[in-house]
Tab-separated table of C-alpha atoms in Angstrom:
chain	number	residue	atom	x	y	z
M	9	UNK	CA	1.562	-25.817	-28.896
M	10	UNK	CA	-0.133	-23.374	-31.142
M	11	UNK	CA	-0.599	-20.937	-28.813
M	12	UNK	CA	3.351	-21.171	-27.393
M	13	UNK	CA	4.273	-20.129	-31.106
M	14	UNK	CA	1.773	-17.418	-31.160
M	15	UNK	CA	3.411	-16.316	-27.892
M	16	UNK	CA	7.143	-16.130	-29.150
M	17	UNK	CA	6.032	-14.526	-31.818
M	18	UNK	CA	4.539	-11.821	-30.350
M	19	UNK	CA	8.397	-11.161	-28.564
M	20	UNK	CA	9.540	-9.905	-31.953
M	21	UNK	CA	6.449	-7.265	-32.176
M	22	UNK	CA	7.418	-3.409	-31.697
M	23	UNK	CA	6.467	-2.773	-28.664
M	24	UNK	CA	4.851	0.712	-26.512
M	25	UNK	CA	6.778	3.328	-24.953
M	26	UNK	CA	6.235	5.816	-22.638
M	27	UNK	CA	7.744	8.444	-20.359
M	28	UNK	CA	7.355	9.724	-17.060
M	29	UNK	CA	8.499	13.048	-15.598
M	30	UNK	CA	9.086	13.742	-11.744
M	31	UNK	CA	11.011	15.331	-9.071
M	32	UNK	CA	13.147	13.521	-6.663
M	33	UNK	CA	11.533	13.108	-3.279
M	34	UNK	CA	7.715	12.704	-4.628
M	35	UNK	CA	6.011	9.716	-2.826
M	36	UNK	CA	5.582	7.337	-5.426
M	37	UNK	CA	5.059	7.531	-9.764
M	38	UNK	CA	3.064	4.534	-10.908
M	39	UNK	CA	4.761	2.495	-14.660
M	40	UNK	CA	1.749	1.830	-16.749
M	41	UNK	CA	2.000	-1.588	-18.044
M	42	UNK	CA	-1.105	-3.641	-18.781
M	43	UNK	CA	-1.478	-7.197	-20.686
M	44	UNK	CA	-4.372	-9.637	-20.806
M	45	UNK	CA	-3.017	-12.798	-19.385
M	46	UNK	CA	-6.517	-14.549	-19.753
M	47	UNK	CA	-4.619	-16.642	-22.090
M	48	UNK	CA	-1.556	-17.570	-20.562
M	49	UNK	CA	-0.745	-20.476	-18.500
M	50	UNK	CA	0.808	-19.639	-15.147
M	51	UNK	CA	1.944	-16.113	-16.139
M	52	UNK	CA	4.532	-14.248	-14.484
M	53	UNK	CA	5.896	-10.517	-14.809
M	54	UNK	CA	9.157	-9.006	-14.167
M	55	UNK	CA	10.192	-5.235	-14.316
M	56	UNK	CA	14.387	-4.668	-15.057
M	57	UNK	CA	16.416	-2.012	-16.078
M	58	UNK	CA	19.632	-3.932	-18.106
M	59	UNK	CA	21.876	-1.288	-17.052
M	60	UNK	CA	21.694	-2.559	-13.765
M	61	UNK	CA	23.480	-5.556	-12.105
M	62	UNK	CA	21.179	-7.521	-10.961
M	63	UNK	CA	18.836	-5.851	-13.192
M	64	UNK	CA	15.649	-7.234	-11.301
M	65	UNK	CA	13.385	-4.155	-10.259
M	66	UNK	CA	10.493	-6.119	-9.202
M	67	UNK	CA	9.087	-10.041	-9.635
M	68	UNK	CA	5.543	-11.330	-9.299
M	69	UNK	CA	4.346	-15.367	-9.789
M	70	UNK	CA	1.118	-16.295	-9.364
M	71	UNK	CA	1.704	-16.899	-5.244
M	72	UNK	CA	2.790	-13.356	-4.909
M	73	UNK	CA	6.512	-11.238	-5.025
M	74	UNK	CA	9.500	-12.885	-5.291
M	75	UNK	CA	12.129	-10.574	-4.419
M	76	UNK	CA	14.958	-12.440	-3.679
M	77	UNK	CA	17.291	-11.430	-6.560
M	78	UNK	CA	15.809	-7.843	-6.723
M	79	UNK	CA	18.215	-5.287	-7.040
M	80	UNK	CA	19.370	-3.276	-3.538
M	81	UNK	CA	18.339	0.138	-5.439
M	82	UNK	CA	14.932	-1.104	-4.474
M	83	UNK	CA	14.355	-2.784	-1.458
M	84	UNK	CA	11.165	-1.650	0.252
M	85	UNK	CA	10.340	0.758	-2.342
M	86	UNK	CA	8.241	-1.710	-5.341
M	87	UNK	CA	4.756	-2.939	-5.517
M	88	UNK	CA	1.946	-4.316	-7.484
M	89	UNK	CA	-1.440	-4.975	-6.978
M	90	UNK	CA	-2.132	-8.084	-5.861
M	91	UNK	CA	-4.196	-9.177	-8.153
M	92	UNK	CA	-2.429	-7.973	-11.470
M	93	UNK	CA	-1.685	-11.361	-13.514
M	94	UNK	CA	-5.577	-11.741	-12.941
M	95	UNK	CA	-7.070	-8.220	-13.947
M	96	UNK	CA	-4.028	-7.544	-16.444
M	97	UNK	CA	-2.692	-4.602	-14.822
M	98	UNK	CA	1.023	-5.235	-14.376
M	99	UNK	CA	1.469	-1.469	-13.284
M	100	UNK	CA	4.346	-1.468	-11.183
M	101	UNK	CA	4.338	0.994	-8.024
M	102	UNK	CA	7.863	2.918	-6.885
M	103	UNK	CA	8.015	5.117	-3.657
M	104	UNK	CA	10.202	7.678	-2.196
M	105	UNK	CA	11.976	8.445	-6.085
M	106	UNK	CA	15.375	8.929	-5.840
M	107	UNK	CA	18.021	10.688	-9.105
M	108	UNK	CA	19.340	7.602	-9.558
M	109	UNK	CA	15.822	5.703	-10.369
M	110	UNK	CA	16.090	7.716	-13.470
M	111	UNK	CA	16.399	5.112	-16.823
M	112	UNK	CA	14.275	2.757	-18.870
M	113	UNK	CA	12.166	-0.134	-17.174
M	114	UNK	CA	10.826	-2.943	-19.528
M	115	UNK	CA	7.508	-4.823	-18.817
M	116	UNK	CA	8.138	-8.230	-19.459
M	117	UNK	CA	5.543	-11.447	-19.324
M	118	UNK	CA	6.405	-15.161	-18.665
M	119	UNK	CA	5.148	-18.192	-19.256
M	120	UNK	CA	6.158	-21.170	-17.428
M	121	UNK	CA	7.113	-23.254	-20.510
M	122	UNK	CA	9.431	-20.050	-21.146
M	123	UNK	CA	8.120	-18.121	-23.858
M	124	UNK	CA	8.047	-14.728	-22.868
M	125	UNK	CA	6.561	-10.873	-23.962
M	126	UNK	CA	8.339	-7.738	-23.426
M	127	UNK	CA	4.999	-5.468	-23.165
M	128	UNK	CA	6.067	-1.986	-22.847
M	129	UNK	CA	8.955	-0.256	-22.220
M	130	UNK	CA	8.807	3.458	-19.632
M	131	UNK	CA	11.516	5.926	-19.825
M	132	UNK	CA	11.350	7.772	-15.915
M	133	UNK	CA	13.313	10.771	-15.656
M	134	UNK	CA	13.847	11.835	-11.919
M	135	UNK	CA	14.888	15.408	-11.891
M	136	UNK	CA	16.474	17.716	-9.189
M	137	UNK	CA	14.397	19.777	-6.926
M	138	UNK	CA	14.775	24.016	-7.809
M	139	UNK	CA	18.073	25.428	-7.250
M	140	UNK	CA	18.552	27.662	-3.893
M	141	UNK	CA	18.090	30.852	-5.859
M	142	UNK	CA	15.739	30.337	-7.831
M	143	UNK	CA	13.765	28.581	-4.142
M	144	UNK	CA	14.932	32.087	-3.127
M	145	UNK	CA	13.157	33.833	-5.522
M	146	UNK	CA	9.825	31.670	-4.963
M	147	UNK	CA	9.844	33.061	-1.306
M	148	UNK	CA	10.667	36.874	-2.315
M	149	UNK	CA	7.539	36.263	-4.784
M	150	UNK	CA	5.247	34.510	-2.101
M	151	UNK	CA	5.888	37.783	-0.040
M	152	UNK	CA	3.563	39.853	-2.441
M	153	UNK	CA	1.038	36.969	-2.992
M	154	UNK	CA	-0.244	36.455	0.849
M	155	UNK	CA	-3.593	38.039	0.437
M	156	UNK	CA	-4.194	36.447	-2.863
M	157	UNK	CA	-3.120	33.193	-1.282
M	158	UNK	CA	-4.903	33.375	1.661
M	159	UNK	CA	-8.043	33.326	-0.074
M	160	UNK	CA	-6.944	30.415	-2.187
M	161	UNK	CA	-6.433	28.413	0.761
M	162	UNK	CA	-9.493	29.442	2.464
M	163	UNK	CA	-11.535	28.438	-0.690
M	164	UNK	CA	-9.017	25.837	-1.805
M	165	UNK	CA	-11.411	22.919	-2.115
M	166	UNK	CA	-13.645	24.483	-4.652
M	167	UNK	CA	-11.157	25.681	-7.457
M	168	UNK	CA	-8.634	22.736	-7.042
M	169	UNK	CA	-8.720	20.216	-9.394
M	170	UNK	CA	-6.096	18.236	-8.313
M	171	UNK	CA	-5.918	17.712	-4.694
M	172	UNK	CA	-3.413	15.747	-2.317
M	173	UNK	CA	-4.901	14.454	1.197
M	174	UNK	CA	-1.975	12.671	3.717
M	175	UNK	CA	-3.319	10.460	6.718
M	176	UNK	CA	-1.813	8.479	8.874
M	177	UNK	CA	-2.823	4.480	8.945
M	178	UNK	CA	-4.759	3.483	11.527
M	179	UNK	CA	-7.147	6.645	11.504
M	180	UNK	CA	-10.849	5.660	11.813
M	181	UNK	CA	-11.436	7.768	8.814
M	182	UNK	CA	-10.476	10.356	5.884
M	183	UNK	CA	-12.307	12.666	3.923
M	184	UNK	CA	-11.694	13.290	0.215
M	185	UNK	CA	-13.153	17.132	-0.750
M	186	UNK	CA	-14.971	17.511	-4.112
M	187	UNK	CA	-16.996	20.684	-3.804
M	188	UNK	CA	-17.818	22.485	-5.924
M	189	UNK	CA	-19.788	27.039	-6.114
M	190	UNK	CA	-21.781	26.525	-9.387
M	191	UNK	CA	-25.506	26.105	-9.283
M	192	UNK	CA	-26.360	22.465	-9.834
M	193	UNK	CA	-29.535	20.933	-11.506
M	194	UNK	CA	-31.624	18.766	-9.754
M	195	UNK	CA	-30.816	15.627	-11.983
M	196	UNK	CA	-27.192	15.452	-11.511
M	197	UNK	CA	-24.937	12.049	-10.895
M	198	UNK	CA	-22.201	12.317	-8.916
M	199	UNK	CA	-19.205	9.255	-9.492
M	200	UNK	CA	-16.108	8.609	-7.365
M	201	UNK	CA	-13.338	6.040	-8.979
M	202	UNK	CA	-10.277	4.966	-8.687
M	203	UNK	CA	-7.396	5.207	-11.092
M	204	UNK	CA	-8.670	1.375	-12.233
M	205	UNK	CA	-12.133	2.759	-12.910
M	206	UNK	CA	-13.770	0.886	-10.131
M	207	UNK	CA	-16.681	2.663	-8.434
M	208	UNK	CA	-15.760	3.943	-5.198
M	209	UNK	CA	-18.825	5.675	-4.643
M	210	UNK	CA	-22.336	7.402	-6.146
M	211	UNK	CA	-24.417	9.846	-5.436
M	212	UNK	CA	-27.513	8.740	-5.268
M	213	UNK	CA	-26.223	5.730	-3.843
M	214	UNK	CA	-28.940	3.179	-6.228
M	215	UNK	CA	-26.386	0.732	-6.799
M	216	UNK	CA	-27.183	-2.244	-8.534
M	217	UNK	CA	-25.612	-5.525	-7.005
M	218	UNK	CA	-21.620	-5.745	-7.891
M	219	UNK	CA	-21.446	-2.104	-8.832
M	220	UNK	CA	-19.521	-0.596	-6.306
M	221	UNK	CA	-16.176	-2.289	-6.090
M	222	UNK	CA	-16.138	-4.962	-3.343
M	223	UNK	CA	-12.994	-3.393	-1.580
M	224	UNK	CA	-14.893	-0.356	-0.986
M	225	UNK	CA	-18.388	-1.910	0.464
M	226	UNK	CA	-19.251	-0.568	4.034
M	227	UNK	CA	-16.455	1.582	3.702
M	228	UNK	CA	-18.032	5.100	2.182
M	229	UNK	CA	-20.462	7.457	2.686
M	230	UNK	CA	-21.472	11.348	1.652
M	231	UNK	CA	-23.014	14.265	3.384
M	232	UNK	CA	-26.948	14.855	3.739
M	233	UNK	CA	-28.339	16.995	0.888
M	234	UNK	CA	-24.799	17.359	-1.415
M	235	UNK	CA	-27.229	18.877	-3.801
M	236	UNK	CA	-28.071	21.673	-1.614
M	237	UNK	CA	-24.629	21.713	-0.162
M	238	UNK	CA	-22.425	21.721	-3.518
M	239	UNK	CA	-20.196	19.168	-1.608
M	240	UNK	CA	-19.672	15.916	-2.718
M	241	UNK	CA	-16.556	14.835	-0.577
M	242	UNK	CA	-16.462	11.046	0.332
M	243	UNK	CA	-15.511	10.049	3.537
M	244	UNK	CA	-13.839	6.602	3.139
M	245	UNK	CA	-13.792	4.680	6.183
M	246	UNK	CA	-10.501	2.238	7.787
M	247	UNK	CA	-7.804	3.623	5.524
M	248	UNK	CA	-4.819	1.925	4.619
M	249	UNK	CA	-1.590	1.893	2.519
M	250	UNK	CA	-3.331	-0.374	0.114
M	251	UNK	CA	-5.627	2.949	-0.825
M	252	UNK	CA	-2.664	5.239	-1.389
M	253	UNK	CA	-4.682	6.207	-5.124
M	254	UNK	CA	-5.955	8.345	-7.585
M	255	UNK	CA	-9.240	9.339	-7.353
M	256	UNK	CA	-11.763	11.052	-9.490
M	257	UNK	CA	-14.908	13.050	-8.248
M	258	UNK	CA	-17.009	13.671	-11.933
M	259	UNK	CA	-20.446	15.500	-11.516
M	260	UNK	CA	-22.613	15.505	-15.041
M	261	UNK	CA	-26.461	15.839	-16.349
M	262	UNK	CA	-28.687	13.212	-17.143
M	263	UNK	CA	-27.595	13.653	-20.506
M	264	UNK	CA	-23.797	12.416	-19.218
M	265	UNK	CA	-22.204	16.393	-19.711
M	266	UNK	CA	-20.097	16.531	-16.973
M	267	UNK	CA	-20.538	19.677	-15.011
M	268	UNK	CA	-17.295	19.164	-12.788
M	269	UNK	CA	-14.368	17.023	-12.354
M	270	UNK	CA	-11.636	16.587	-9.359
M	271	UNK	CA	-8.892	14.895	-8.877
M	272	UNK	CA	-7.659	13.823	-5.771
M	273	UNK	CA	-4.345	12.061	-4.341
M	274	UNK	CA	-4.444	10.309	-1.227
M	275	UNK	CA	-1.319	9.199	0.387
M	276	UNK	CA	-1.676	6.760	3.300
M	277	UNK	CA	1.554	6.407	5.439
M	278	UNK	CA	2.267	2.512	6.192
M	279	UNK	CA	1.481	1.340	9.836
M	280	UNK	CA	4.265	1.062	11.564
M	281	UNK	CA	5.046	-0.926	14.852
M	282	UNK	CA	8.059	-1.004	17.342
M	283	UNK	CA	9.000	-3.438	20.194
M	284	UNK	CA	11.678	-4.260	21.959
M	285	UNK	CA	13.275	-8.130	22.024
M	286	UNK	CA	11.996	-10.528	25.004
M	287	UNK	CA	8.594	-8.501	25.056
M	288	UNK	CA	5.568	-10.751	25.769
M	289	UNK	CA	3.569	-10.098	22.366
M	290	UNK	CA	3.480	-7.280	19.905
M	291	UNK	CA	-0.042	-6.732	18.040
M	292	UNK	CA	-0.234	-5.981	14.520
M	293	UNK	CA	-3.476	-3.841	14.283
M	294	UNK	CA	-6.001	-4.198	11.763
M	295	UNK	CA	-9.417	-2.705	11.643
M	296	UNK	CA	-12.279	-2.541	9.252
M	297	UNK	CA	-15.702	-2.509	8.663
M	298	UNK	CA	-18.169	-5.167	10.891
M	299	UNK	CA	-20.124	-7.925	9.810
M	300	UNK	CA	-17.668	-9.384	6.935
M	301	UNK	CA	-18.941	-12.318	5.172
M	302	UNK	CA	-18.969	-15.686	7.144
M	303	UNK	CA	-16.926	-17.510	4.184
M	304	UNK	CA	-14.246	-14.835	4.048
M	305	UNK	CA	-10.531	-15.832	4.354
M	306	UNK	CA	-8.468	-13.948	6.359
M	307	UNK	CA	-4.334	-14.361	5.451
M	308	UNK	CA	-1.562	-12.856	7.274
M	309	UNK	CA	1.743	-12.782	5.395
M	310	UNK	CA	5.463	-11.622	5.892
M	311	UNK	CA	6.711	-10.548	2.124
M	312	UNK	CA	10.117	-8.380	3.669
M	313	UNK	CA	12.365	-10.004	3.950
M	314	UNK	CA	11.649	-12.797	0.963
M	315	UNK	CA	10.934	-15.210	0.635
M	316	UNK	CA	7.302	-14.850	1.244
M	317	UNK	CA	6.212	-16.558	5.015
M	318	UNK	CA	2.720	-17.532	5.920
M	319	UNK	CA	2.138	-16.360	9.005
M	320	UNK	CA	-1.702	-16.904	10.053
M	321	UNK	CA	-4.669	-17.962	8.106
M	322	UNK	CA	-8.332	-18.273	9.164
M	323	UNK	CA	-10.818	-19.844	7.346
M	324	UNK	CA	-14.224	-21.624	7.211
M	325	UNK	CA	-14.274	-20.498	10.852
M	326	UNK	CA	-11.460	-21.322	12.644
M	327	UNK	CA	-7.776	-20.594	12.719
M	328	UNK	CA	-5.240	-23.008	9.833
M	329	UNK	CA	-2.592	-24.028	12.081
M	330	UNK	CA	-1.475	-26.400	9.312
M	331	UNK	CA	-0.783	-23.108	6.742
M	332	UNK	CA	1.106	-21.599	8.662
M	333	UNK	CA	5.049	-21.341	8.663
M	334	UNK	CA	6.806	-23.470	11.367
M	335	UNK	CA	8.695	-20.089	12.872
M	336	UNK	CA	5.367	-18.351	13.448
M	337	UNK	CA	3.766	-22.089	14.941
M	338	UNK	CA	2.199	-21.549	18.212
M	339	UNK	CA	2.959	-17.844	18.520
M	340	UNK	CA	-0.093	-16.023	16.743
M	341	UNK	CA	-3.454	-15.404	17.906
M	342	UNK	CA	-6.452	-13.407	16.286
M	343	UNK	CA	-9.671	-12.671	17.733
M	344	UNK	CA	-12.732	-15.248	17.750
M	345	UNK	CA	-15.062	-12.919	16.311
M	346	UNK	CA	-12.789	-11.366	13.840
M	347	UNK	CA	-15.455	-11.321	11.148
M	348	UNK	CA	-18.296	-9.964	12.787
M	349	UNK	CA	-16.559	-7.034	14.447
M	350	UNK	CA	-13.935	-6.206	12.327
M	351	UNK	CA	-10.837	-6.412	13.999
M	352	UNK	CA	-7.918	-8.350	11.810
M	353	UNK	CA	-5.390	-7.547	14.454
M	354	UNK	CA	-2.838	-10.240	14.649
M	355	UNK	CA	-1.024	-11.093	18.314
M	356	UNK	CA	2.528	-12.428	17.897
M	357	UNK	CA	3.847	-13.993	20.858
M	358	UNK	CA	7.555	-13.516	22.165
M	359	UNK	CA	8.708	-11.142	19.131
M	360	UNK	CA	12.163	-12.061	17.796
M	361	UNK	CA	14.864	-9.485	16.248
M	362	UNK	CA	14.161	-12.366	13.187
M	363	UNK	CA	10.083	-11.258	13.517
M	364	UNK	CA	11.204	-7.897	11.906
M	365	UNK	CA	9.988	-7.271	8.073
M	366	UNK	CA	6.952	-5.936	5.891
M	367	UNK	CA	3.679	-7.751	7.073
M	368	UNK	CA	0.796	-7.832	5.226
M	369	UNK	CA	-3.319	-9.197	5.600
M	370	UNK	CA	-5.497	-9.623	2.756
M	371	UNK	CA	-9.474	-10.941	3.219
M	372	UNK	CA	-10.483	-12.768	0.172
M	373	UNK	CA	-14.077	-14.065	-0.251
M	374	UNK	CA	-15.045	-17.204	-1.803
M	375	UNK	CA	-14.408	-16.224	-5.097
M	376	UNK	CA	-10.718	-15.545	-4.264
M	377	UNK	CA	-11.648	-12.186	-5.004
M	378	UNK	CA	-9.116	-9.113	-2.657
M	379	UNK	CA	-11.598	-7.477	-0.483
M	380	UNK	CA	-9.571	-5.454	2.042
M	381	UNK	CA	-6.040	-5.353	2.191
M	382	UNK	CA	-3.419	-3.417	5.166
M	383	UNK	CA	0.254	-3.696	5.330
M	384	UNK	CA	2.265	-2.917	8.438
M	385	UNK	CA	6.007	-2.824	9.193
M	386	UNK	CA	6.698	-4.384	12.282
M	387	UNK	CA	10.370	-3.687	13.925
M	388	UNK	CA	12.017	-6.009	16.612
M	389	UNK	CA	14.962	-3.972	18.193
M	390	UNK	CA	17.597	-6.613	19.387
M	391	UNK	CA	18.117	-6.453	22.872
M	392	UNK	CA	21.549	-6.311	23.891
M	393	UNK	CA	22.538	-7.922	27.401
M	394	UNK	CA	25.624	-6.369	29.296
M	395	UNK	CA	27.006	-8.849	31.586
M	396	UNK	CA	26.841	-7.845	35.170
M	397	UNK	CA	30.184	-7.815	36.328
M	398	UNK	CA	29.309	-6.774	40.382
M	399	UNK	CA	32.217	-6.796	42.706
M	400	UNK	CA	31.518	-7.125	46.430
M	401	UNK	CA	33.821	-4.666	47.870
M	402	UNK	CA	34.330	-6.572	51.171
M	403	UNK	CA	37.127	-8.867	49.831
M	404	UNK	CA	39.108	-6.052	49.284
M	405	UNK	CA	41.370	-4.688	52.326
M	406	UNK	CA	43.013	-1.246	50.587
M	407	UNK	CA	42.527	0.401	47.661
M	408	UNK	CA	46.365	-0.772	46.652
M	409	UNK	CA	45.530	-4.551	47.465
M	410	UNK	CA	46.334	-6.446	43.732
M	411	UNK	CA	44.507	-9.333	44.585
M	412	UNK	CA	41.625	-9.767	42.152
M	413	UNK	CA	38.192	-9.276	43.951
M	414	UNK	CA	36.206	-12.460	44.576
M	415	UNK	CA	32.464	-12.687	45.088
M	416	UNK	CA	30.784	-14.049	48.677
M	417	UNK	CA	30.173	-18.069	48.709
M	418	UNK	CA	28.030	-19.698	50.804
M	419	UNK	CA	28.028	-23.208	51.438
């Protein structure tokens, strides 16, 4: 009871604001919003905008999204981590920005005995790409700069600080450049992390156990000799969606004075499948690093369109018939030997129109802990059947005869 009334109370504390800048068209912007829900009971978070009807941006329980009364402005285009009411970050991540996303989205926390905590508040202002002219101008400017360019491009990945790398899903691999011209000592560190300050990667690789974030195990790797090199790009195996990030390449002393430090955006487009109605199966595809531990769970959901579906689940073994939804009963199929080799991919039998939405597979271990993720958008095109009207032209004597054209009977 105590801590319900220290809950309310906290709804009536000023609360943090921020802004965020961008131009329409960019991929995504990410709204900072983080809480520690260690001591809430069955937390939940919503992100609104009240000048909105219905003013529902985005909705996560416990069990996962809820979009159901989310707002059309934003279908498709929200996500969060999936483990946010556990690690605290409630950041809330919106694609493809459009003018009219510009306004002011509030943060809120729930409790399930209905207290709640508006946590932060984020002004986004979407603005309108350069004017024709002045895009004019850029390209009468460029014209003079080609040389200069040139060499920027050719030498791109040592001056950069910021760098953007697209991939496709589905590629085996992707490499994220952090090189560097400067003479290095012999004692230097190099760190790779993630916008959440996991460890992605280190150079040398001494890790002790749990330091490099479970989601990347078995899944990076550097060049031979990146002292004698200067390069420290990663290469970070099985890409997906789920590692569309920020990421940070920092090279210091022993003495922690950081000697460089890169920045790097990678975008990951979202698998995407196509099939036509009636087909025999479709196969959702899913590949990742071998040898995944024998207690891992393996979960195959459809979040789009809500509500959220369960559509295959393996565990201590063996396929869950029993979890799954009764529309998806009988008509998926994963490998035997998923864990050992790797390969997730989920068969679905006889694909529907209905089958078509936003897919997604998780592998937790036994800690319930996300260690690979990989959504894919699967889409069922209805198969329209014209009814065969053939005529057997036989019954007909002339071409004036009005008497309707019958078909050949046998008895």
């Amino acid at each position: 009871m105590k801590m319900l009334a220290v809950f309310v109370i906290l709804v009536h504390v000023s609360q943090h604001a921020s802004a965020v800048e961008l131009y329409e068209g960019e991929e995504f912007v990410l709204l900072p919003c983080e809480f520690d829900t260690a001591d809430v009971i069955d937390p939940s978070v919503v992100w609104s905008r009240c000048d909105l009807e219905p003013p529902t941006i985005h909705l996560r329980h416990q069990g996962g999204d809820e979009l159901g009364n989310q707002n059309q402005l934003y279908s498709g285009r929200t996500s969060m981590m999936a483990d946010a009411l556990r690690t605290g970050d409630l950041s809330l991540k919106l694609s493809k920005l459009r003018l009219s996303d510009s306004g002011t989205y509030t943060c809120i926390v729930r409790k399930r005995s209905g207290g709640e905590k508006r946590v932060t508040n984020v002004l986004l202002r979407v603005k309108e790409r350069f004017p024709s002219w002045a895009t004019a101008l850029l390209v009468l400017l460029a014209v003079g700069l080609l040389v200069f360019g040139g060499l920027l491009v050719h030498f791109r990945h040592y001056f950069m600080s910021v760098y953007k790398v697209n991939v496709d899903s589905g590629v085996e691999s992707v490499q994220l450049p952090c090189k560097t011209i400067i003479h290095l000592p012999k004692d230097v560190t190099a760190e790779w992390k993630d916008r959440y300050k996991n460890k992605v990667h280190t150079y040398p690789d001494d890790y002790l156990p749990g330091e490099q974030h479970q989601v990347y195990r078995g899944r990076t790797e550097m060049k031979r000799n990146p002292l004698k090199t200067r390069d420290f790009s990663l290469t970070l195996k099985y890409p997906s969606a789920n590692d569309s990030d920020f990421y940070i390449c920092i090279v210091y002393t022993k003495e922690k004075s950081i000697l460089m430090k890169k920045r790097v955006v990678l975008l990951v487009k979202d698998c995407q499948v196509e099939v036509e109605e009636r087909e025999e199966s479709v196969l959702l595809p899913f590949k990742t690093t071998p040898n995944l531990p024998d207690d891992a769970m393996v979960g195959w959901i459809r979040y789009v369109p809500s509500p959220i579906v369960t559509v295959h689940v393996f565990q201590h073994g063996s396929d869950q018939p029993k979890e799954q939804d009764q529309v998806y009963r009988d008509r998926t199929e994963m490998k035997k030997d998923l864990l050992k080799t790797g390969d997730l991919s989920l068969t679905l039998k006889n694909p529907k129109h209905t089958d078509t939405g936003t897919y997604e597979c998780t592998i937790y271990n036994r800690n319930w802990e996300v260690m690979r993720m990989k959504t894919v958008q699967l889409k069922v095109k209805e198969r329209i059947q014209i009814k065969d009207e053939t005529i057997n032209i036989r019954t007909r004597s002339s071409s004036t005869d009005p008497t309707p054209l019958m078909e050949d009977q046998s008895v």
